[in-house]
């Protein structure tokens, strides 16, 4: 199975900050990389697919990039509703494994 | 309105079995692949199973292979997860999720059920 490694595991930031979360795959996955957001007690929500395609309704302050093995999710100008846990997921080959998550906390 | 209604979660003893269900409505269930994802208490998401729209392709994570069987009944708009030989490590919230493919060919989980809780304990 492909291993997905996210960093950092947790991150403290303030409203208005720009933050970047990285995700590394154990082998090349082209651009088959998704990002999800999960808030406490809620189901995950897909933000970005194909490494950089913003899903409908997702604010433009979210941006994804990368290909091959290294990917990143950047949130420009953090808003209060963005404090959550973020997961990457590869969809290159089954099983479609997730990263371990990055918890974004308010400083 | 799209809905995934989950059921079947319960408290079960180690070594026991459970069958989880996920009933779909509001979309053409038979056209979509489906997935199961679980989340242990306080932990991250773990992808565990895939089934394509016609049940011709199934896939499992190594952590559950041989103990879990995914199936679906398109006539009943329902997805199932049969779980056997359960251990405490299987304690988690289990989510069903619809799979979506784009023109690019990527695949993502675009709609999730609310989850059903499985607790394995003696």
PDB file of C-alpha atoms in Angstrom:
ATOM      1  CA  UNK A   1       0.000   0.000   0.000  1.00  0.00           C
ATOM      2  CA  UNK A   2       1.098   3.563  -0.632  1.00  0.00           C
ATOM      3  CA  UNK A   3       2.026   5.398   2.573  1.00  0.00           C
ATOM      4  CA  UNK A   4       1.029   9.033   2.913  1.00  0.00           C
ATOM      5  CA  UNK A   5       2.923  11.188   5.393  1.00  0.00           C
ATOM      6  CA  UNK A   6       1.662  14.602   6.419  1.00  0.00           C
ATOM      7  CA  UNK A   7       3.559  17.332   8.202  1.00  0.00           C
ATOM      8  CA  UNK A   8       3.299  18.873  10.596  1.00  0.00           C
ATOM      9  CA  UNK A   9       0.995  16.695  12.738  1.00  0.00           C
ATOM     10  CA  UNK A  10      -0.332  19.859  14.328  1.00  0.00           C
ATOM     11  CA  UNK A  11      -0.053  23.537  13.676  1.00  0.00           C
ATOM     12  CA  UNK A  12      -0.987  26.655  15.646  1.00  0.00           C
ATOM     13  CA  UNK A  13      -1.902  29.770  13.730  1.00  0.00           C
ATOM     14  CA  UNK A  14      -3.931  32.948  13.964  1.00  0.00           C
ATOM     15  CA  UNK A  15      -6.772  34.358  11.924  1.00  0.00           C
ATOM     16  CA  UNK A  16      -5.308  36.034   8.871  1.00  0.00           C
ATOM     17  CA  UNK A  17      -2.193  33.839   8.748  1.00  0.00           C
ATOM     18  CA  UNK A  18      -1.105  31.855   5.730  1.00  0.00           C
ATOM     19  CA  UNK A  19      -0.448  28.204   6.518  1.00  0.00           C
ATOM     20  CA  UNK A  20       0.909  25.319   4.492  1.00  0.00           C
ATOM     21  CA  UNK A  21       0.451  21.610   5.133  1.00  0.00           C
ATOM     22  CA  UNK A  22       2.555  19.119   3.254  1.00  0.00           C
ATOM     23  CA  UNK A  23       1.885  15.544   2.216  1.00  0.00           C
ATOM     24  CA  UNK A  24       4.429  13.091   0.890  1.00  0.00           C
ATOM     25  CA  UNK A  25       3.648   9.813  -0.860  1.00  0.00           C
ATOM     26  CA  UNK A  26       5.864   6.738  -0.547  1.00  0.00           C
ATOM     27  CA  UNK A  27       5.900   6.456  -4.348  1.00  0.00           C
ATOM     28  CA  UNK A  28       4.891   8.647  -7.227  1.00  0.00           C
ATOM     29  CA  UNK A  29       1.155   9.178  -7.455  1.00  0.00           C
ATOM     30  CA  UNK A  30       1.173  11.667 -10.335  1.00  0.00           C
ATOM     31  CA  UNK A  31      -1.451  14.251  -9.306  1.00  0.00           C
ATOM     32  CA  UNK A  32      -3.930  11.799  -7.801  1.00  0.00           C
ATOM     33  CA  UNK A  33      -4.092  13.558  -4.480  1.00  0.00           C
ATOM     34  CA  UNK A  34      -7.106  14.803  -2.566  1.00  0.00           C
ATOM     35  CA  UNK A  35      -7.441  17.035   0.468  1.00  0.00           C
ATOM     36  CA  UNK A  36     -10.230  16.787   3.040  1.00  0.00           C
ATOM     37  CA  UNK A  37     -11.245  18.935   5.969  1.00  0.00           C
ATOM     38  CA  UNK A  38     -12.835  17.470   9.075  1.00  0.00           C
ATOM     39  CA  UNK A  39     -14.247  19.477  11.939  1.00  0.00           C
ATOM     40  CA  UNK A  40     -14.894  17.902  15.363  1.00  0.00           C
ATOM     41  CA  UNK A  41     -17.965  15.693  15.329  1.00  0.00           C
ATOM     42  CA  UNK A  42     -18.470  16.174  11.599  1.00  0.00           C
ATOM     43  CA  UNK A  43     -17.863  14.069   8.530  1.00  0.00           C
ATOM     44  CA  UNK A  44     -14.934  14.870   6.258  1.00  0.00           C
ATOM     45  CA  UNK A  45     -15.463  17.242   3.375  1.00  0.00           C
ATOM     46  CA  UNK A  46     -13.454  17.153   0.171  1.00  0.00           C
ATOM     47  CA  UNK A  47     -11.708  20.453  -0.547  1.00  0.00           C
ATOM     48  CA  UNK A  48      -9.376  19.668  -3.420  1.00  0.00           C
ATOM     49  CA  UNK A  49      -9.022  16.807  -5.880  1.00  0.00           C
ATOM     50  CA  UNK A  50      -6.370  16.068  -8.483  1.00  0.00           C
ATOM     51  CA  UNK A  51      -3.856  17.948  -6.332  1.00  0.00           C
ATOM     52  CA  UNK A  52      -5.103  21.401  -7.285  1.00  0.00           C
ATOM     53  CA  UNK A  53      -8.752  21.321  -8.372  1.00  0.00           C
ATOM     54  CA  UNK A  54     -10.886  23.248  -5.937  1.00  0.00           C
ATOM     55  CA  UNK A  55     -14.222  21.619  -5.294  1.00  0.00           C
ATOM     56  CA  UNK A  56     -17.397  23.580  -5.839  1.00  0.00           C
ATOM     57  CA  UNK A  57     -18.202  25.886  -2.953  1.00  0.00           C
ATOM     58  CA  UNK A  58     -14.728  25.759  -1.420  1.00  0.00           C
ATOM     59  CA  UNK A  59     -13.320  29.243  -0.772  1.00  0.00           C
ATOM     60  CA  UNK A  60     -10.533  30.409  -3.039  1.00  0.00           C
ATOM     61  CA  UNK A  61      -8.217  30.941  -0.048  1.00  0.00           C
ATOM     62  CA  UNK A  62      -7.598  27.183  -0.237  1.00  0.00           C
ATOM     63  CA  UNK A  63      -4.983  26.116  -2.755  1.00  0.00           C
ATOM     64  CA  UNK A  64      -3.333  22.806  -3.553  1.00  0.00           C
ATOM     65  CA  UNK A  65      -0.190  22.045  -5.487  1.00  0.00           C
ATOM     66  CA  UNK A  66       2.303  19.317  -6.226  1.00  0.00           C
ATOM     67  CA  UNK A  67       2.818  16.192  -8.256  1.00  0.00           C
ATOM     68  CA  UNK A  68       4.770  12.980  -8.021  1.00  0.00           C
ATOM     69  CA  UNK A  69       5.460  12.457  -4.335  1.00  0.00           C
ATOM     70  CA  UNK A  70       5.268  15.936  -2.777  1.00  0.00           C
ATOM     71  CA  UNK A  71       2.116  17.952  -2.293  1.00  0.00           C
ATOM     72  CA  UNK A  72       0.940  20.916  -0.295  1.00  0.00           C
ATOM     73  CA  UNK A  73      -2.245  22.542   0.857  1.00  0.00           C
ATOM     74  CA  UNK A  74      -2.062  26.272   1.507  1.00  0.00           C
ATOM     75  CA  UNK A  75      -4.701  28.333   3.222  1.00  0.00           C
ATOM     76  CA  UNK A  76      -4.288  32.035   2.542  1.00  0.00           C
ATOM     77  CA  UNK A  77      -5.639  34.328   5.230  1.00  0.00           C
ATOM     78  CA  UNK A  78      -7.019  31.842   7.758  1.00  0.00           C
ATOM     79  CA  UNK A  79     -10.603  32.311   8.805  1.00  0.00           C
ATOM     80  CA  UNK A  80     -12.131  31.142  12.113  1.00  0.00           C
ATOM     81  CA  UNK A  81     -14.030  28.360  10.350  1.00  0.00           C
ATOM     82  CA  UNK A  82     -10.790  26.904   8.942  1.00  0.00           C
ATOM     83  CA  UNK A  83      -9.570  25.526  12.256  1.00  0.00           C
ATOM     84  CA  UNK A  84     -10.005  21.810  11.708  1.00  0.00           C
ATOM     85  CA  UNK A  85      -8.066  18.673  10.850  1.00  0.00           C
ATOM     86  CA  UNK A  86      -6.869  18.208   7.281  1.00  0.00           C
ATOM     87  CA  UNK A  87      -6.170  14.925   5.546  1.00  0.00           C
ATOM     88  CA  UNK A  88      -4.545  14.083   2.257  1.00  0.00           C
ATOM     89  CA  UNK A  89      -5.563  10.963   0.347  1.00  0.00           C
ATOM     90  CA  UNK A  90      -4.012   9.326  -2.670  1.00  0.00           C
ATOM     91  CA  UNK A  91      -6.294   7.993  -5.398  1.00  0.00           C
ATOM     92  CA  UNK A  92      -3.547   6.603  -7.629  1.00  0.00           C
ATOM     93  CA  UNK A  93      -3.982   2.999  -6.596  1.00  0.00           C
ATOM     94  CA  UNK A  94      -6.217   1.080  -4.258  1.00  0.00           C
ATOM     95  CA  UNK A  95      -6.472   1.052  -1.320  1.00  0.00           C
ATOM     96  CA  UNK A  96      -6.810   4.823  -1.428  1.00  0.00           C
ATOM     97  CA  UNK A  97      -4.825   5.603   1.685  1.00  0.00           C
ATOM     98  CA  UNK A  98      -5.022   8.721   3.830  1.00  0.00           C
ATOM     99  CA  UNK A  99      -2.327  10.686   5.563  1.00  0.00           C
ATOM    100  CA  UNK A 100      -2.423  10.728   9.347  1.00  0.00           C
ATOM    101  CA  UNK A 101      -3.903  14.216   9.451  1.00  0.00           C
ATOM    102  CA  UNK A 102      -2.795  17.713  10.426  1.00  0.00           C
ATOM    103  CA  UNK A 103      -4.655  19.427  13.215  1.00  0.00           C
ATOM    104  CA  UNK A 104      -4.857  23.170  12.687  1.00  0.00           C
ATOM    105  CA  UNK A 105      -5.411  24.968  15.972  1.00  0.00           C
ATOM    106  CA  UNK A 106      -5.982  28.555  16.881  1.00  0.00           C
ATOM    107  CA  UNK A 107      -2.984  30.253  18.489  1.00  0.00           C
TER     108      UNK A 107
ATOM    109  CA  UNK B   1     -31.539  15.600  -1.607  1.00  0.00           C
ATOM    110  CA  UNK B   2     -28.718  13.111  -1.450  1.00  0.00           C
ATOM    111  CA  UNK B   3     -28.670  10.944   1.638  1.00  0.00           C
ATOM    112  CA  UNK B   4     -26.611   8.096   2.992  1.00  0.00           C
ATOM    113  CA  UNK B   5     -28.272   6.543   6.014  1.00  0.00           C
ATOM    114  CA  UNK B   6     -26.066   4.224   7.990  1.00  0.00           C
ATOM    115  CA  UNK B   7     -26.991   1.514  10.461  1.00  0.00           C
ATOM    116  CA  UNK B   8     -25.693  -1.641  12.058  1.00  0.00           C
ATOM    117  CA  UNK B   9     -23.105  -0.316  14.459  1.00  0.00           C
ATOM    118  CA  UNK B  10     -23.165  -1.850  17.897  1.00  0.00           C
ATOM    119  CA  UNK B  11     -21.232  -3.107  20.878  1.00  0.00           C
ATOM    120  CA  UNK B  12     -19.811  -6.533  20.079  1.00  0.00           C
ATOM    121  CA  UNK B  13     -17.455  -8.907  21.862  1.00  0.00           C
ATOM    122  CA  UNK B  14     -14.015  -9.698  20.471  1.00  0.00           C
ATOM    123  CA  UNK B  15     -14.293 -12.422  17.872  1.00  0.00           C
ATOM    124  CA  UNK B  16     -17.824 -11.411  17.007  1.00  0.00           C
ATOM    125  CA  UNK B  17     -19.392 -10.243  13.770  1.00  0.00           C
ATOM    126  CA  UNK B  18     -21.397  -7.276  12.566  1.00  0.00           C
ATOM    127  CA  UNK B  19     -23.009  -6.207   9.318  1.00  0.00           C
ATOM    128  CA  UNK B  20     -23.047  -2.516   8.568  1.00  0.00           C
ATOM    129  CA  UNK B  21     -25.500  -1.009   6.108  1.00  0.00           C
ATOM    130  CA  UNK B  22     -25.570   2.210   4.123  1.00  0.00           C
ATOM    131  CA  UNK B  23     -28.829   3.114   2.378  1.00  0.00           C
ATOM    132  CA  UNK B  24     -28.581   5.654  -0.413  1.00  0.00           C
ATOM    133  CA  UNK B  25     -31.188   8.006  -1.784  1.00  0.00           C
ATOM    134  CA  UNK B  26     -31.337  11.141  -3.891  1.00  0.00           C
ATOM    135  CA  UNK B  27     -28.929   9.902  -6.554  1.00  0.00           C
ATOM    136  CA  UNK B  28     -28.597   6.955  -8.940  1.00  0.00           C
ATOM    137  CA  UNK B  29     -26.812   4.590  -6.595  1.00  0.00           C
ATOM    138  CA  UNK B  30     -26.095   1.995  -9.283  1.00  0.00           C
ATOM    139  CA  UNK B  31     -23.878   4.446 -11.194  1.00  0.00           C
ATOM    140  CA  UNK B  32     -21.410   5.087  -8.395  1.00  0.00           C
ATOM    141  CA  UNK B  33     -18.633   3.201  -6.729  1.00  0.00           C
ATOM    142  CA  UNK B  34     -18.715   3.236  -2.939  1.00  0.00           C
ATOM    143  CA  UNK B  35     -16.188   3.156  -0.167  1.00  0.00           C
ATOM    144  CA  UNK B  36     -15.828   2.462   3.530  1.00  0.00           C
ATOM    145  CA  UNK B  37     -13.611   4.588   5.746  1.00  0.00           C
ATOM    146  CA  UNK B  38     -13.209   4.221   9.488  1.00  0.00           C
ATOM    147  CA  UNK B  39     -11.958   6.447  12.261  1.00  0.00           C
ATOM    148  CA  UNK B  40     -10.899   5.112  15.640  1.00  0.00           C
ATOM    149  CA  UNK B  41     -11.653   7.381  18.615  1.00  0.00           C
ATOM    150  CA  UNK B  42      -9.375  10.397  18.525  1.00  0.00           C
ATOM    151  CA  UNK B  43      -7.497   9.063  15.507  1.00  0.00           C
ATOM    152  CA  UNK B  44      -7.274   9.772  11.800  1.00  0.00           C
ATOM    153  CA  UNK B  45      -9.137   8.437   8.809  1.00  0.00           C
ATOM    154  CA  UNK B  46      -8.391   4.925   7.638  1.00  0.00           C
ATOM    155  CA  UNK B  47      -9.527   3.819   4.190  1.00  0.00           C
ATOM    156  CA  UNK B  48     -10.724   0.215   4.345  1.00  0.00           C
ATOM    157  CA  UNK B  49     -12.753  -0.824   1.327  1.00  0.00           C
ATOM    158  CA  UNK B  50     -13.915  -0.097  -2.214  1.00  0.00           C
ATOM    159  CA  UNK B  51     -16.602  -1.583  -4.427  1.00  0.00           C
ATOM    160  CA  UNK B  52     -17.364  -0.503  -7.956  1.00  0.00           C
ATOM    161  CA  UNK B  53     -20.835   0.164  -9.280  1.00  0.00           C
ATOM    162  CA  UNK B  54     -21.421  -3.379 -10.549  1.00  0.00           C
ATOM    163  CA  UNK B  55     -19.647  -5.224  -7.703  1.00  0.00           C
ATOM    164  CA  UNK B  56     -17.095  -6.545 -10.167  1.00  0.00           C
ATOM    165  CA  UNK B  57     -14.163  -4.885  -8.401  1.00  0.00           C
ATOM    166  CA  UNK B  58     -13.623  -4.922  -4.664  1.00  0.00           C
ATOM    167  CA  UNK B  59     -10.589  -3.858  -2.691  1.00  0.00           C
ATOM    168  CA  UNK B  60      -9.572  -3.951   0.954  1.00  0.00           C
ATOM    169  CA  UNK B  61      -6.889  -2.457   3.141  1.00  0.00           C
ATOM    170  CA  UNK B  62      -4.420  -4.984   4.505  1.00  0.00           C
ATOM    171  CA  UNK B  63      -5.620  -4.265   8.039  1.00  0.00           C
ATOM    172  CA  UNK B  64      -9.034  -5.781   7.299  1.00  0.00           C
ATOM    173  CA  UNK B  65      -8.372  -8.169   4.425  1.00  0.00           C
ATOM    174  CA  UNK B  66      -9.790 -11.615   5.043  1.00  0.00           C
ATOM    175  CA  UNK B  67     -12.078 -10.430   7.827  1.00  0.00           C
ATOM    176  CA  UNK B  68     -14.260  -7.928   6.017  1.00  0.00           C
ATOM    177  CA  UNK B  69     -16.455  -8.290   2.935  1.00  0.00           C
ATOM    178  CA  UNK B  70     -18.012  -5.391   1.054  1.00  0.00           C
ATOM    179  CA  UNK B  71     -21.155  -5.887  -1.007  1.00  0.00           C
ATOM    180  CA  UNK B  72     -23.996  -3.916  -2.481  1.00  0.00           C
ATOM    181  CA  UNK B  73     -27.540  -4.413  -3.695  1.00  0.00           C
ATOM    182  CA  UNK B  74     -28.292  -1.888  -6.412  1.00  0.00           C
ATOM    183  CA  UNK B  75     -31.955  -2.888  -6.452  1.00  0.00           C
ATOM    184  CA  UNK B  76     -32.176  -1.821  -2.831  1.00  0.00           C
ATOM    185  CA  UNK B  77     -29.790   1.147  -3.169  1.00  0.00           C
ATOM    186  CA  UNK B  78     -27.746  -0.281  -0.355  1.00  0.00           C
ATOM    187  CA  UNK B  79     -24.132  -0.905   0.544  1.00  0.00           C
ATOM    188  CA  UNK B  80     -22.976  -3.391   3.147  1.00  0.00           C
ATOM    189  CA  UNK B  81     -19.884  -4.244   5.156  1.00  0.00           C
ATOM    190  CA  UNK B  82     -19.732  -7.673   6.735  1.00  0.00           C
ATOM    191  CA  UNK B  83     -17.190  -7.664   9.537  1.00  0.00           C
ATOM    192  CA  UNK B  84     -15.984 -10.913  11.128  1.00  0.00           C
ATOM    193  CA  UNK B  85     -13.403 -11.864  13.761  1.00  0.00           C
ATOM    194  CA  UNK B  86     -13.616  -8.407  15.253  1.00  0.00           C
ATOM    195  CA  UNK B  87     -10.922  -7.189  17.622  1.00  0.00           C
ATOM    196  CA  UNK B  88     -10.649  -4.168  19.894  1.00  0.00           C
ATOM    197  CA  UNK B  89      -8.573  -2.515  17.159  1.00  0.00           C
ATOM    198  CA  UNK B  90     -11.708  -2.436  14.988  1.00  0.00           C
ATOM    199  CA  UNK B  91     -13.426  -0.048  17.398  1.00  0.00           C
ATOM    200  CA  UNK B  92     -14.212   3.008  15.299  1.00  0.00           C
ATOM    201  CA  UNK B  93     -16.774   5.124  13.557  1.00  0.00           C
ATOM    202  CA  UNK B  94     -17.432   3.593  10.164  1.00  0.00           C
ATOM    203  CA  UNK B  95     -18.339   5.876   7.276  1.00  0.00           C
ATOM    204  CA  UNK B  96     -19.690   4.958   3.881  1.00  0.00           C
ATOM    205  CA  UNK B  97     -18.741   7.410   1.158  1.00  0.00           C
ATOM    206  CA  UNK B  98     -19.640   7.841  -2.469  1.00  0.00           C
ATOM    207  CA  UNK B  99     -16.799   7.832  -4.966  1.00  0.00           C
ATOM    208  CA  UNK B 100     -16.604  10.322  -7.781  1.00  0.00           C
ATOM    209  CA  UNK B 101     -14.378  10.358 -10.840  1.00  0.00           C
ATOM    210  CA  UNK B 102     -13.569  13.475 -12.783  1.00  0.00           C
ATOM    211  CA  UNK B 103     -12.736  13.899 -16.466  1.00  0.00           C
ATOM    212  CA  UNK B 104      -9.071  13.996 -15.443  1.00  0.00           C
ATOM    213  CA  UNK B 105      -9.421  10.507 -14.069  1.00  0.00           C
ATOM    214  CA  UNK B 106      -8.874  11.309 -10.444  1.00  0.00           C
ATOM    215  CA  UNK B 107     -11.117   9.821  -7.804  1.00  0.00           C
ATOM    216  CA  UNK B 108     -12.372  11.316  -4.571  1.00  0.00           C
ATOM    217  CA  UNK B 109     -15.005  10.793  -1.913  1.00  0.00           C
ATOM    218  CA  UNK B 110     -17.590  13.451  -2.485  1.00  0.00           C
ATOM    219  CA  UNK B 111     -20.397  12.519  -0.159  1.00  0.00           C
ATOM    220  CA  UNK B 112     -20.163  10.819   3.222  1.00  0.00           C
ATOM    221  CA  UNK B 113     -22.671   9.132   5.447  1.00  0.00           C
ATOM    222  CA  UNK B 114     -22.955  10.252   9.079  1.00  0.00           C
ATOM    223  CA  UNK B 115     -21.148   7.164  10.325  1.00  0.00           C
ATOM    224  CA  UNK B 116     -22.122   4.224  12.485  1.00  0.00           C
ATOM    225  CA  UNK B 117     -20.205   3.390  15.648  1.00  0.00           C
ATOM    226  CA  UNK B 118     -18.681  -0.022  16.252  1.00  0.00           C
ATOM    227  CA  UNK B 119     -17.349  -0.831  19.702  1.00  0.00           C
ATOM    228  CA  UNK B 120     -15.511  -4.083  20.233  1.00  0.00           C
ATOM    229  CA  UNK B 121     -15.196  -4.860  23.898  1.00  0.00           C
ATOM    230  CA  UNK B 122     -15.689  -7.690  26.344  1.00  0.00           C
TER     231      UNK B 122
END
